[in-house]
Short mmCIF file of C-alpha atoms and ligand atoms in Angstrom, two decimals:
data_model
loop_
_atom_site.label_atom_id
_atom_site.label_comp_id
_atom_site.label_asym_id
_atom_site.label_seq_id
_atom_site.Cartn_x
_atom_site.Cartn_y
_atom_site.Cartn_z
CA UNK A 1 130.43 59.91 144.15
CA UNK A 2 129.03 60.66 140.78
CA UNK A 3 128.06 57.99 137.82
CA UNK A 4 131.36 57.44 135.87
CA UNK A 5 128.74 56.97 132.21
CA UNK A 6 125.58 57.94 131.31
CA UNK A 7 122.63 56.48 132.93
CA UNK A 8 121.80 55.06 129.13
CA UNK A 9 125.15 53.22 128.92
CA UNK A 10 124.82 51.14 132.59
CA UNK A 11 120.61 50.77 131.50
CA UNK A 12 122.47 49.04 127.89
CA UNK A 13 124.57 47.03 129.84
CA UNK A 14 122.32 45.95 132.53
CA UNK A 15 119.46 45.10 129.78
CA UNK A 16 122.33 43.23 127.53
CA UNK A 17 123.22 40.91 130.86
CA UNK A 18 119.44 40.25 131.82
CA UNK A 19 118.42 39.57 128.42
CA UNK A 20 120.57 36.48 128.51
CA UNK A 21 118.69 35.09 131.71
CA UNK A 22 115.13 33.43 131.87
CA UNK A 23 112.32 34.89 133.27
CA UNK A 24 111.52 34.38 137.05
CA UNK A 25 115.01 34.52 138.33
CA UNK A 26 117.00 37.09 140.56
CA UNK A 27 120.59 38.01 140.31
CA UNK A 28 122.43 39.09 143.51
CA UNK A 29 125.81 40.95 142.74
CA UNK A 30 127.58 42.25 145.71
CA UNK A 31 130.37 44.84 145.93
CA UNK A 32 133.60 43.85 147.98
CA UNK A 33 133.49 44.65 152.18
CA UNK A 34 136.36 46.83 153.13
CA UNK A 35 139.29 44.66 154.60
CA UNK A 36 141.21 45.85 157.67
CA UNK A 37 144.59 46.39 156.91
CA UNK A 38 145.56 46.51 160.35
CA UNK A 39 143.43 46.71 164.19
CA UNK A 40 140.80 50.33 163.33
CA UNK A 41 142.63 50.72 160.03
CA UNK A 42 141.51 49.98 156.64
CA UNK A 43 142.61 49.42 153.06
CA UNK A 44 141.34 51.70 150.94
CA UNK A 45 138.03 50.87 149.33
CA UNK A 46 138.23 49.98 146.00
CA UNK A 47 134.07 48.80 144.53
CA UNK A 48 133.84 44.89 142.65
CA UNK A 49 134.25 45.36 139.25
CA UNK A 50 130.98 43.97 138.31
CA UNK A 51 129.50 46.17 140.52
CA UNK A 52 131.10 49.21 138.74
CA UNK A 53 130.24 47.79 135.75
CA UNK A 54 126.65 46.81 135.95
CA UNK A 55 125.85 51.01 138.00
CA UNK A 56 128.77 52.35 138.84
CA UNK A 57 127.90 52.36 142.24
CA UNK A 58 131.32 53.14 144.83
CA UNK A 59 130.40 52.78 148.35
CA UNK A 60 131.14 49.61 150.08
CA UNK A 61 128.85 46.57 151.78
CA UNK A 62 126.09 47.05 148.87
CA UNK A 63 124.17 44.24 147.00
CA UNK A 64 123.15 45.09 143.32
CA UNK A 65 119.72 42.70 142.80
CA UNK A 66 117.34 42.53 139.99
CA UNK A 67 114.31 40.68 139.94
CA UNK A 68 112.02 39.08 137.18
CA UNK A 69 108.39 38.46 137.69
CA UNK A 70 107.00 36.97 134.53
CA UNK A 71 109.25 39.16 132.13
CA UNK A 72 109.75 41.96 133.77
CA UNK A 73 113.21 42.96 135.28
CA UNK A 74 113.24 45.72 138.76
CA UNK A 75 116.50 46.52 139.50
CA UNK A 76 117.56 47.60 143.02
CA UNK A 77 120.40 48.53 144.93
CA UNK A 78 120.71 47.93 148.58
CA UNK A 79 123.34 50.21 150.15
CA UNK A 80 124.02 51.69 153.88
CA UNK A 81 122.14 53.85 154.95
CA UNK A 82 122.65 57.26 156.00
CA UNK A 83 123.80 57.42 159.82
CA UNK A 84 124.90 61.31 160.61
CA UNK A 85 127.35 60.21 164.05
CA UNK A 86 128.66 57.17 160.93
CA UNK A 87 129.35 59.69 158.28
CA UNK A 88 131.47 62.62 160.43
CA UNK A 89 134.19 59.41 161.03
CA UNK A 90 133.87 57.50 157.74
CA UNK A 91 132.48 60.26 154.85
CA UNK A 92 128.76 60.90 153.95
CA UNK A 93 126.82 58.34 152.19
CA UNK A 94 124.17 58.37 149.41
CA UNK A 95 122.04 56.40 151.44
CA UNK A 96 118.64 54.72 149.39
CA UNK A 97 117.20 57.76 148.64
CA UNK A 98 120.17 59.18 146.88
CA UNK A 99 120.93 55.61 145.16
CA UNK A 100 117.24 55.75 143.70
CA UNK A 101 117.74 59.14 142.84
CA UNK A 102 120.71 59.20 141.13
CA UNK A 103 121.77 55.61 139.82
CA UNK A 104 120.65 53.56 137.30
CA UNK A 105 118.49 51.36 139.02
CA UNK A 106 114.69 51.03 139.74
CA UNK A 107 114.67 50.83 143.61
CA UNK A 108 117.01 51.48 146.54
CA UNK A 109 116.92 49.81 149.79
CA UNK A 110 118.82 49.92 153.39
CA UNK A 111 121.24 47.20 153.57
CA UNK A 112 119.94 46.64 156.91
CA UNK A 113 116.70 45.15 155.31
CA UNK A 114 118.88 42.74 152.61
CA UNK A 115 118.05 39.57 154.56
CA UNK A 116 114.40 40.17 155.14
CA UNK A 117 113.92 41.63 151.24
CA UNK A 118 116.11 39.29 149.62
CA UNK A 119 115.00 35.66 151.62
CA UNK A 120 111.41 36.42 150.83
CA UNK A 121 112.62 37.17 147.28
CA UNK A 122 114.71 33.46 146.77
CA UNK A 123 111.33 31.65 147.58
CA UNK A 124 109.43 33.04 144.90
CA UNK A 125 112.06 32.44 141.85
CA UNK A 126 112.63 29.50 139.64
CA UNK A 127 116.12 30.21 139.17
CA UNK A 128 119.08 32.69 141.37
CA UNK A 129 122.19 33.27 140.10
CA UNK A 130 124.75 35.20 142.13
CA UNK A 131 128.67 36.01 143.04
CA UNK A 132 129.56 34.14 146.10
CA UNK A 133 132.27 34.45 147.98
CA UNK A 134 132.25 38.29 148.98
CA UNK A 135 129.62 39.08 151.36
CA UNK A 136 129.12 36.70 154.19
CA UNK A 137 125.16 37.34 154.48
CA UNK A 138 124.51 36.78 151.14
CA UNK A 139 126.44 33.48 151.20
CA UNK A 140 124.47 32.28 154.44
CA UNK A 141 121.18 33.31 152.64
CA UNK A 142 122.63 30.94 149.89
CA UNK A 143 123.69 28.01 151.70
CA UNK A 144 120.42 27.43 153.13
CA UNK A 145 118.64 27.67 149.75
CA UNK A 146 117.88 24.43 148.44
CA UNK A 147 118.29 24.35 144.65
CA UNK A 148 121.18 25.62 142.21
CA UNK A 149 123.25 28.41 142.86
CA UNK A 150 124.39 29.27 139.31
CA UNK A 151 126.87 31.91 138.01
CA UNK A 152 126.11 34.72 136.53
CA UNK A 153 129.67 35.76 135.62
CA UNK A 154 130.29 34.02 131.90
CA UNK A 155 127.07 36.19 131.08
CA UNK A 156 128.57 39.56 132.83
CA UNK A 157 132.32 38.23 131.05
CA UNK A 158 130.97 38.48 127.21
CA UNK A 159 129.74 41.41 127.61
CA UNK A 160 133.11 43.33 129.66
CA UNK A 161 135.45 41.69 127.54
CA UNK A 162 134.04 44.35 124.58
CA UNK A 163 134.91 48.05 125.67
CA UNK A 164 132.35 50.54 124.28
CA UNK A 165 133.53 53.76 122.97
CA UNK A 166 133.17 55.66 126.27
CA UNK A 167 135.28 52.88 127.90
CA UNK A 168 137.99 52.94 125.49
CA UNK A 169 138.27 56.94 125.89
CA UNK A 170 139.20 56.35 129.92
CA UNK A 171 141.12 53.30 128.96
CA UNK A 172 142.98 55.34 126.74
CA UNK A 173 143.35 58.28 129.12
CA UNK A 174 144.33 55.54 131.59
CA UNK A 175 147.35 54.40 129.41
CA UNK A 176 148.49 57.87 128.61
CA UNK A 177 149.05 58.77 132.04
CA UNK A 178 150.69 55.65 132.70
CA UNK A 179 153.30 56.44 129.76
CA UNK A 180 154.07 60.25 130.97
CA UNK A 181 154.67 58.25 134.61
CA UNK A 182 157.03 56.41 132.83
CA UNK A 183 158.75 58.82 130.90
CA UNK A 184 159.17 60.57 134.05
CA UNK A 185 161.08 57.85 135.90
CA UNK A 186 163.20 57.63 132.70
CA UNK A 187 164.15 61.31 133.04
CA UNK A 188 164.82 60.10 136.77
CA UNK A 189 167.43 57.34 135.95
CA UNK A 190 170.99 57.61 137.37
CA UNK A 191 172.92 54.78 138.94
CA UNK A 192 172.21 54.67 142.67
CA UNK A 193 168.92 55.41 142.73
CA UNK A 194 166.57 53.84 144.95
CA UNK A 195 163.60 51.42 143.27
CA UNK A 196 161.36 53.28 145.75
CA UNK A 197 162.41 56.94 144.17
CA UNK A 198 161.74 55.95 141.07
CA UNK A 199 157.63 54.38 142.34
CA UNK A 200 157.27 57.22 144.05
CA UNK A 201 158.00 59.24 140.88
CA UNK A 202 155.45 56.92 139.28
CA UNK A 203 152.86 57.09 141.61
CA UNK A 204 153.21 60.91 142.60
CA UNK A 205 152.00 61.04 138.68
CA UNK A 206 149.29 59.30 138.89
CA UNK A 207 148.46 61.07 142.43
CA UNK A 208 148.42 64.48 140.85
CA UNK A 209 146.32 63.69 138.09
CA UNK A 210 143.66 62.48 140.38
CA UNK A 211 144.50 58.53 139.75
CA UNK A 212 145.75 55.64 141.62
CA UNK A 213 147.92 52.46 140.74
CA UNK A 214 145.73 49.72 139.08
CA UNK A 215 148.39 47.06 140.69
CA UNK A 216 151.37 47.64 143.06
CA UNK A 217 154.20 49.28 140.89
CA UNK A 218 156.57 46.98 140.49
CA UNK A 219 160.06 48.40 140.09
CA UNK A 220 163.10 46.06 140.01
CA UNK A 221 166.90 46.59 139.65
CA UNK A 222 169.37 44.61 138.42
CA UNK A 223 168.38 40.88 139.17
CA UNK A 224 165.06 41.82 140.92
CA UNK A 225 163.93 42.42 137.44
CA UNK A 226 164.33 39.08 137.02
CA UNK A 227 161.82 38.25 139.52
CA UNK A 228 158.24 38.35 138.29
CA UNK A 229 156.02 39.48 140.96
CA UNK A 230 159.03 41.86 142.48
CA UNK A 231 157.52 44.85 144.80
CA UNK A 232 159.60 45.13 147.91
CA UNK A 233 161.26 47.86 146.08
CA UNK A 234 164.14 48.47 148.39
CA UNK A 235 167.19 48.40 146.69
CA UNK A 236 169.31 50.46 144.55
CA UNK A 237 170.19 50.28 141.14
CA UNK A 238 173.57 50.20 140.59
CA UNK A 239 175.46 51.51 137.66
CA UNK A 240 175.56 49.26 134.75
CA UNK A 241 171.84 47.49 135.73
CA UNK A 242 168.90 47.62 134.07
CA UNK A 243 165.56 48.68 135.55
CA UNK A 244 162.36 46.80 134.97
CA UNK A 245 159.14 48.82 135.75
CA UNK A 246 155.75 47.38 136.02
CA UNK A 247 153.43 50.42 136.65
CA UNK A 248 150.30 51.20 135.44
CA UNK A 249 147.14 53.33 136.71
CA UNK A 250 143.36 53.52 137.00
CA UNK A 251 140.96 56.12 136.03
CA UNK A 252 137.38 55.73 137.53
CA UNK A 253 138.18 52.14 137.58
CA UNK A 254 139.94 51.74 133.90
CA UNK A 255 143.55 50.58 134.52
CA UNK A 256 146.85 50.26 132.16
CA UNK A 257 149.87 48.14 132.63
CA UNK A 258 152.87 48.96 131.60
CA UNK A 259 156.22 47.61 131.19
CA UNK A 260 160.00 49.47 130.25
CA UNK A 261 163.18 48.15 131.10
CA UNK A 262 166.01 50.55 130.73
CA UNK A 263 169.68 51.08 131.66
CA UNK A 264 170.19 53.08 134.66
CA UNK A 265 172.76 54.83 133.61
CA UNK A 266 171.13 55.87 130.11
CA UNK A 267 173.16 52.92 128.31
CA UNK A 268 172.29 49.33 127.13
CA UNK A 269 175.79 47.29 127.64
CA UNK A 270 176.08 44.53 124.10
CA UNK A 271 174.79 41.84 126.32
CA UNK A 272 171.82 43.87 127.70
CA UNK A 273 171.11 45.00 123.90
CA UNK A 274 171.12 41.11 122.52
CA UNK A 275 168.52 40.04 125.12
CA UNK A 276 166.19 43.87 124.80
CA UNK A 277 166.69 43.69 120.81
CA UNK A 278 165.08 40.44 121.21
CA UNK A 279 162.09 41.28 123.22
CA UNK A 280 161.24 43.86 121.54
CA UNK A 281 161.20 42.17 118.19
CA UNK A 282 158.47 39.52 119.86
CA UNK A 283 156.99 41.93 121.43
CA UNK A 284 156.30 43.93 118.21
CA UNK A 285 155.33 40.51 116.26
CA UNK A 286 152.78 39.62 119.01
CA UNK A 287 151.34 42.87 118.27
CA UNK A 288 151.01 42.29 114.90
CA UNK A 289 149.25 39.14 115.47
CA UNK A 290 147.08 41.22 117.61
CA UNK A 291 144.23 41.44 114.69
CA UNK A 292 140.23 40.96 114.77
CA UNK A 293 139.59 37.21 114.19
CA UNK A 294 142.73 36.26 115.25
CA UNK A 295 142.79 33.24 117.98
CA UNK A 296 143.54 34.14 121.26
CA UNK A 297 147.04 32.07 121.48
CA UNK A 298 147.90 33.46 118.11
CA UNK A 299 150.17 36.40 119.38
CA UNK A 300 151.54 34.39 122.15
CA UNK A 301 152.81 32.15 119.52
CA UNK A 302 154.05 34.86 117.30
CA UNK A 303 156.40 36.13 120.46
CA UNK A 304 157.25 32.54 121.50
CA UNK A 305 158.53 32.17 117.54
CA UNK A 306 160.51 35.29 117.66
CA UNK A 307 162.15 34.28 121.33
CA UNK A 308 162.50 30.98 120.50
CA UNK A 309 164.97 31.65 117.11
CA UNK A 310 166.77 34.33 119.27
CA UNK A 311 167.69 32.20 121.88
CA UNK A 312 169.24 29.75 119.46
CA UNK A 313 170.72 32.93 117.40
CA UNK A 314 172.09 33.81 120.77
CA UNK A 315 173.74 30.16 121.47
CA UNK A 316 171.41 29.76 124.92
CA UNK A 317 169.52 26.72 123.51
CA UNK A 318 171.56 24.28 121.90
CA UNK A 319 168.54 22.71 119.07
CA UNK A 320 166.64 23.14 116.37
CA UNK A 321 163.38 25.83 115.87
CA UNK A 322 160.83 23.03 116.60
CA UNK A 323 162.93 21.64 119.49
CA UNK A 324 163.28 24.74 121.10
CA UNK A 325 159.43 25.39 120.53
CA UNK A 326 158.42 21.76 121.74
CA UNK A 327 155.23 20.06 121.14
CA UNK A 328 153.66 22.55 118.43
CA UNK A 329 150.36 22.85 120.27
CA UNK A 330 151.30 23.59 124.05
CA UNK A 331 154.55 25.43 122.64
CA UNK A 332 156.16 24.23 126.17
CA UNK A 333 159.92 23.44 125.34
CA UNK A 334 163.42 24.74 126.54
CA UNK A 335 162.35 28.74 125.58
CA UNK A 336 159.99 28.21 128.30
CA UNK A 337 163.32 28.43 131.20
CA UNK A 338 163.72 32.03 130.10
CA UNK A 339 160.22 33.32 128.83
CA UNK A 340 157.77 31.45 131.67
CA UNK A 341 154.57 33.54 131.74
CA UNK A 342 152.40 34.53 128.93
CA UNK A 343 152.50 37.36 126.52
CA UNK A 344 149.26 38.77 127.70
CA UNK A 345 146.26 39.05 129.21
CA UNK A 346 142.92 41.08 128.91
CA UNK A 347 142.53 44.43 130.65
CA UNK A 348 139.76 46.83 131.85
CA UNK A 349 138.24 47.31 135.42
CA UNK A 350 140.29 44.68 136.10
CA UNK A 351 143.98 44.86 135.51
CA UNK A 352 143.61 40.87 134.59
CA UNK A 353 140.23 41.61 133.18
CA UNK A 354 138.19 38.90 132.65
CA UNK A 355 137.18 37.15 129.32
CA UNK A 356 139.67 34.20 129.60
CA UNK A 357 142.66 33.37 127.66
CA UNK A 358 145.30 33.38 130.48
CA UNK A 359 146.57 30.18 132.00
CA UNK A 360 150.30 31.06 130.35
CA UNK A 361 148.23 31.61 127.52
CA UNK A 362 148.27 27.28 126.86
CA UNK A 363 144.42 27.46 126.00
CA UNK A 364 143.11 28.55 122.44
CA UNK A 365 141.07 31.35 124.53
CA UNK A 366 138.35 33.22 122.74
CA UNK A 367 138.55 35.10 119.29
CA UNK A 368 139.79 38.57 119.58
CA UNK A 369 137.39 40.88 118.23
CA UNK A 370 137.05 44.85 117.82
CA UNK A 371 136.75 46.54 120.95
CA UNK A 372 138.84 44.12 123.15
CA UNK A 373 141.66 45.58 124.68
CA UNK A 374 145.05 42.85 125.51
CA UNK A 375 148.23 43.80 127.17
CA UNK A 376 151.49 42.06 125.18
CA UNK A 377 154.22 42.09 127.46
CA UNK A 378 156.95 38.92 126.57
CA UNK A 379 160.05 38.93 128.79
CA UNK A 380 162.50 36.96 129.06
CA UNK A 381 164.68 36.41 132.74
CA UNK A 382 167.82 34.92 133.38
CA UNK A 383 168.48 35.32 137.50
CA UNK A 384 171.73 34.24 138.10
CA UNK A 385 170.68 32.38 141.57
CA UNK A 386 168.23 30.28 139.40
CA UNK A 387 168.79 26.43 140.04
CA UNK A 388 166.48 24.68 137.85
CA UNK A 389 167.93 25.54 134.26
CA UNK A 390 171.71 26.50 133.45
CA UNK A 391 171.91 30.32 133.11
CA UNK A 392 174.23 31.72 130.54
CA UNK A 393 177.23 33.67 131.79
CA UNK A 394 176.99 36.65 129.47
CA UNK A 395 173.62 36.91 130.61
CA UNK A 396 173.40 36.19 133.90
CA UNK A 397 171.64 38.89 136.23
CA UNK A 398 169.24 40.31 132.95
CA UNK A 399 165.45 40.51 133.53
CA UNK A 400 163.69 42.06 130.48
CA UNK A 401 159.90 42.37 130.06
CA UNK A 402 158.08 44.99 127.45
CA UNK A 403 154.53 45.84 128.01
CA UNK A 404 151.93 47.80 126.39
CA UNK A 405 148.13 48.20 125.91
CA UNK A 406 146.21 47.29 122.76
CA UNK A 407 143.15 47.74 121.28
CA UNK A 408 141.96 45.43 118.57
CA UNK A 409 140.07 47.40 116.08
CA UNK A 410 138.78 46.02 111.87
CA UNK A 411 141.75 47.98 110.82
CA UNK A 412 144.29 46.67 112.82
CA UNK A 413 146.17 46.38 116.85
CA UNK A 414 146.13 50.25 117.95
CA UNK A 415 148.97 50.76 120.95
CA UNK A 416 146.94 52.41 123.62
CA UNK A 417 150.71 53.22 125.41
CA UNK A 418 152.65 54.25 122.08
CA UNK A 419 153.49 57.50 123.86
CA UNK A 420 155.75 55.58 125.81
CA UNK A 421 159.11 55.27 124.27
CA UNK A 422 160.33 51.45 124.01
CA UNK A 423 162.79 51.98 120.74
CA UNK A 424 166.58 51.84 122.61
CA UNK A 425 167.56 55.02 121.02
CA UNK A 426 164.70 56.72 122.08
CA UNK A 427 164.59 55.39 125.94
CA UNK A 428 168.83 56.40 125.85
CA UNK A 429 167.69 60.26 124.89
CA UNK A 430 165.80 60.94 127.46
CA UNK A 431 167.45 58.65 130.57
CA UNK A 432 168.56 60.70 133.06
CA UNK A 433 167.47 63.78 131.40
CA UNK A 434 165.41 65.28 133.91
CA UNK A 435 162.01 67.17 133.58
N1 LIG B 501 151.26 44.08 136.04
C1 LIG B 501 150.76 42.77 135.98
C2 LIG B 501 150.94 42.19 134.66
O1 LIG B 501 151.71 42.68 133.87
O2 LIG B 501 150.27 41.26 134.28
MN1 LIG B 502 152.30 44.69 133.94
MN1 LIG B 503 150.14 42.80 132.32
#
């Protein structure tokens, strides 16, 4: 385990959250326990993102704390200890010595001494703020404190939702691995394959180049493209069907999401063409909403606009612009049956990084500023089996959804993903194609 940044970069970000607290408080931060996936056997770790965020710090069980005596912050990291007969079965730790040594914090301490350290420490502060909700011991140390338990995540939020340079250099490495994975499935397409050929051609990528899915790949065929959290990935894809893929990676913790639907068989039938045409062209006016200032619902209205004209171009809704749109704030009428999520959402350690703005994007959400980095991804789904709304015949069975990775800069949206062909001509050259 080695420190992802420079020890300056966590000490900026650690003295950039503290700065917004009063004095005499402590902050308890956990990482995430490891989960049994089944009897001995675990999921693989994977560190709390505020955890990674505030030191970098990978091994699981640990507490990050810091302390403030009458203006002066200590940080300190509690983490397991090292245990020789532990480490031959589960991999050698740091322990506190190598914690204090090498991360950016003041003090290291066994976890085995968190209750006696820390409940000594919560009587002699006038305010705590914590995470609850992922370490057991630190919530029973909480729940028999008497006062306030407050949040420290809105502070932790403002500053994550801004990606410093060094950030936006993985995220970007992130996404750029995540488009060759894509391309390569593309070269992959021929009718018949199997949804779990093509993730495993998406995920041996991001094996060999030392990464990891940031989310399970979602890869859907035919009408399980219409289906929006699809990843059973067990069926074919039969001539004449579109493929939706979902897949994106993470480096050291950075991830991308992407999205490219494409024809099997290397080519869009007219009725396939109508509905992708029309994505795209929302998808390509969100991002051009996509601009510093901007409000947050301001490119999820720009691709509900451009979806909400084509599916009256198209003869699926049956009104006017505004009637199709519905009441012009919640923008919740008929285009909603076929275009039911959001457009986006903010990305980073987390592939729903935090920051706000999601809720189906309803909210006005924050500003976008430079440095923030948004996913637009507007789809639209018409699953024949669907009950609730009527679906159009010459449509039935399509599931479309285009996603890519921005960065807002002063000078405009830059596509984190743009080596990742979307344009129809360019996805039909390459389909099938091989490596
Ligand atoms: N892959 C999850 C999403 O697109 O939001
Ligand atoms: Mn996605
Ligand atoms: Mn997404």
């Amino acid at each position: 385990m080695v420190l992802t940044f420079s020890a300056t970069e966590y000490s900026n970000r650690q003295s950039a959250f503290l700065g917004q607290l009063p004095d005499d408080s402590i902050v308890i931060i956990p990482t995430n326990l490891q989960a049994v996936r089944s009897n001995d056997t675990h999921f693989p770790f994977r560190a709390n993102s505020y955890m990674l965020y505030l030191c970098g710090w990978g091994e699981p069980e640990s507490v990050w704390i810091a302390t403030n005596s009458g203006g002066d912050w200590i940080t300190s990291l509690f983490v397991p200890p090292q245990d020789t007969k532990a480490e031959i079965w589960e991999g050698r730790r740091a322990g506190p010595e190598g914690a204090a040594k090498n991360w950016p914090v003041d003090e290291a301490h066994s976890i085995l001494n968190l209750n006696t350290i820390v409940s000594s420490m919560l009587g002699n502060c006038d305010n705590v703020y914590a995470i609850r909700g992922l370490n057991l011991e630190i919530d029973s140390m909480l729940d028999v404190y008497e006062k306030e338990v407050l949040n420290p995540k809105p502070h932790l939020d403002s500053l994550r939702v801004i990606k410093s340079e060094a950030e936006i250099e993985l995220m970007r490495e992130s996404a750029e691995l995540a488009s060759r994975a894509h391309v390569l499935a593309m070269r992959s397409g021929k009718p018949g394959v199997g949804e779990w050929h093509l993730q495993s051609i998406i995920e041996s990528c991001f094996t060999s180049n030392r990464s990891h899915w940031a989310y399970p790949s979602i890869v859907g065929g035919g009408e399980n493209a219409a289906i929006l959290h699809y990843n059973s990935n067990c069926d074919a894809v039969e001539d004449g069907d579109l493929v939706l893929i979902d897949a994106g990676c993470e480096i050291e913790g950075y991830a991308s999401d992407i999205t490219r639907t494409w024809p099997v068989n290397g080519n869009f039938t007219e009725a396939q063409r109508e509905i992708y045409d029309l994505v795209l062209n929302a998808q390509l006016a969100a991002i051009g909403a996509c601009q510093h200032g901007a409000h947050w619902i301001s490119f999820h209205q720009a691709a509900s606009r451009v979806i909400a004209q084509g599916l009256i171009d198209l003869g699926i809704l049956d009104c006017t612009l505004e009637e199709a749109i519905g009441d012009p704030k919640e923008f919740d009428g008929p285009y909603r049956n076929y275009f039911m999520h959001g457009t986006g959402h903010f990305l980073g350690l987390d592939v729903h990084d935090v920051g706000g703005g999601r809720q189906g994007d309803k909210d006005a959400g924050p500003i976008l500023k430079s440095g923030m980095i948004v996913t637009v991804e507007p789809g639209l789904y018409f699953g024949s089996w669907r009950t609730d709304v009527e679906i159009p015949e010459k449509y039935a069975g399509i599931g479309v959804r285009i996603e890519d990775d921005i960065l807002i800069t002063e000078d405009g949206p830059v596509v984190l993903t743009s080596s990742c062909p979307k344009e129809i001509g360019d996805m039909e050259a390459i389909i099938g194609q091989g490596s």
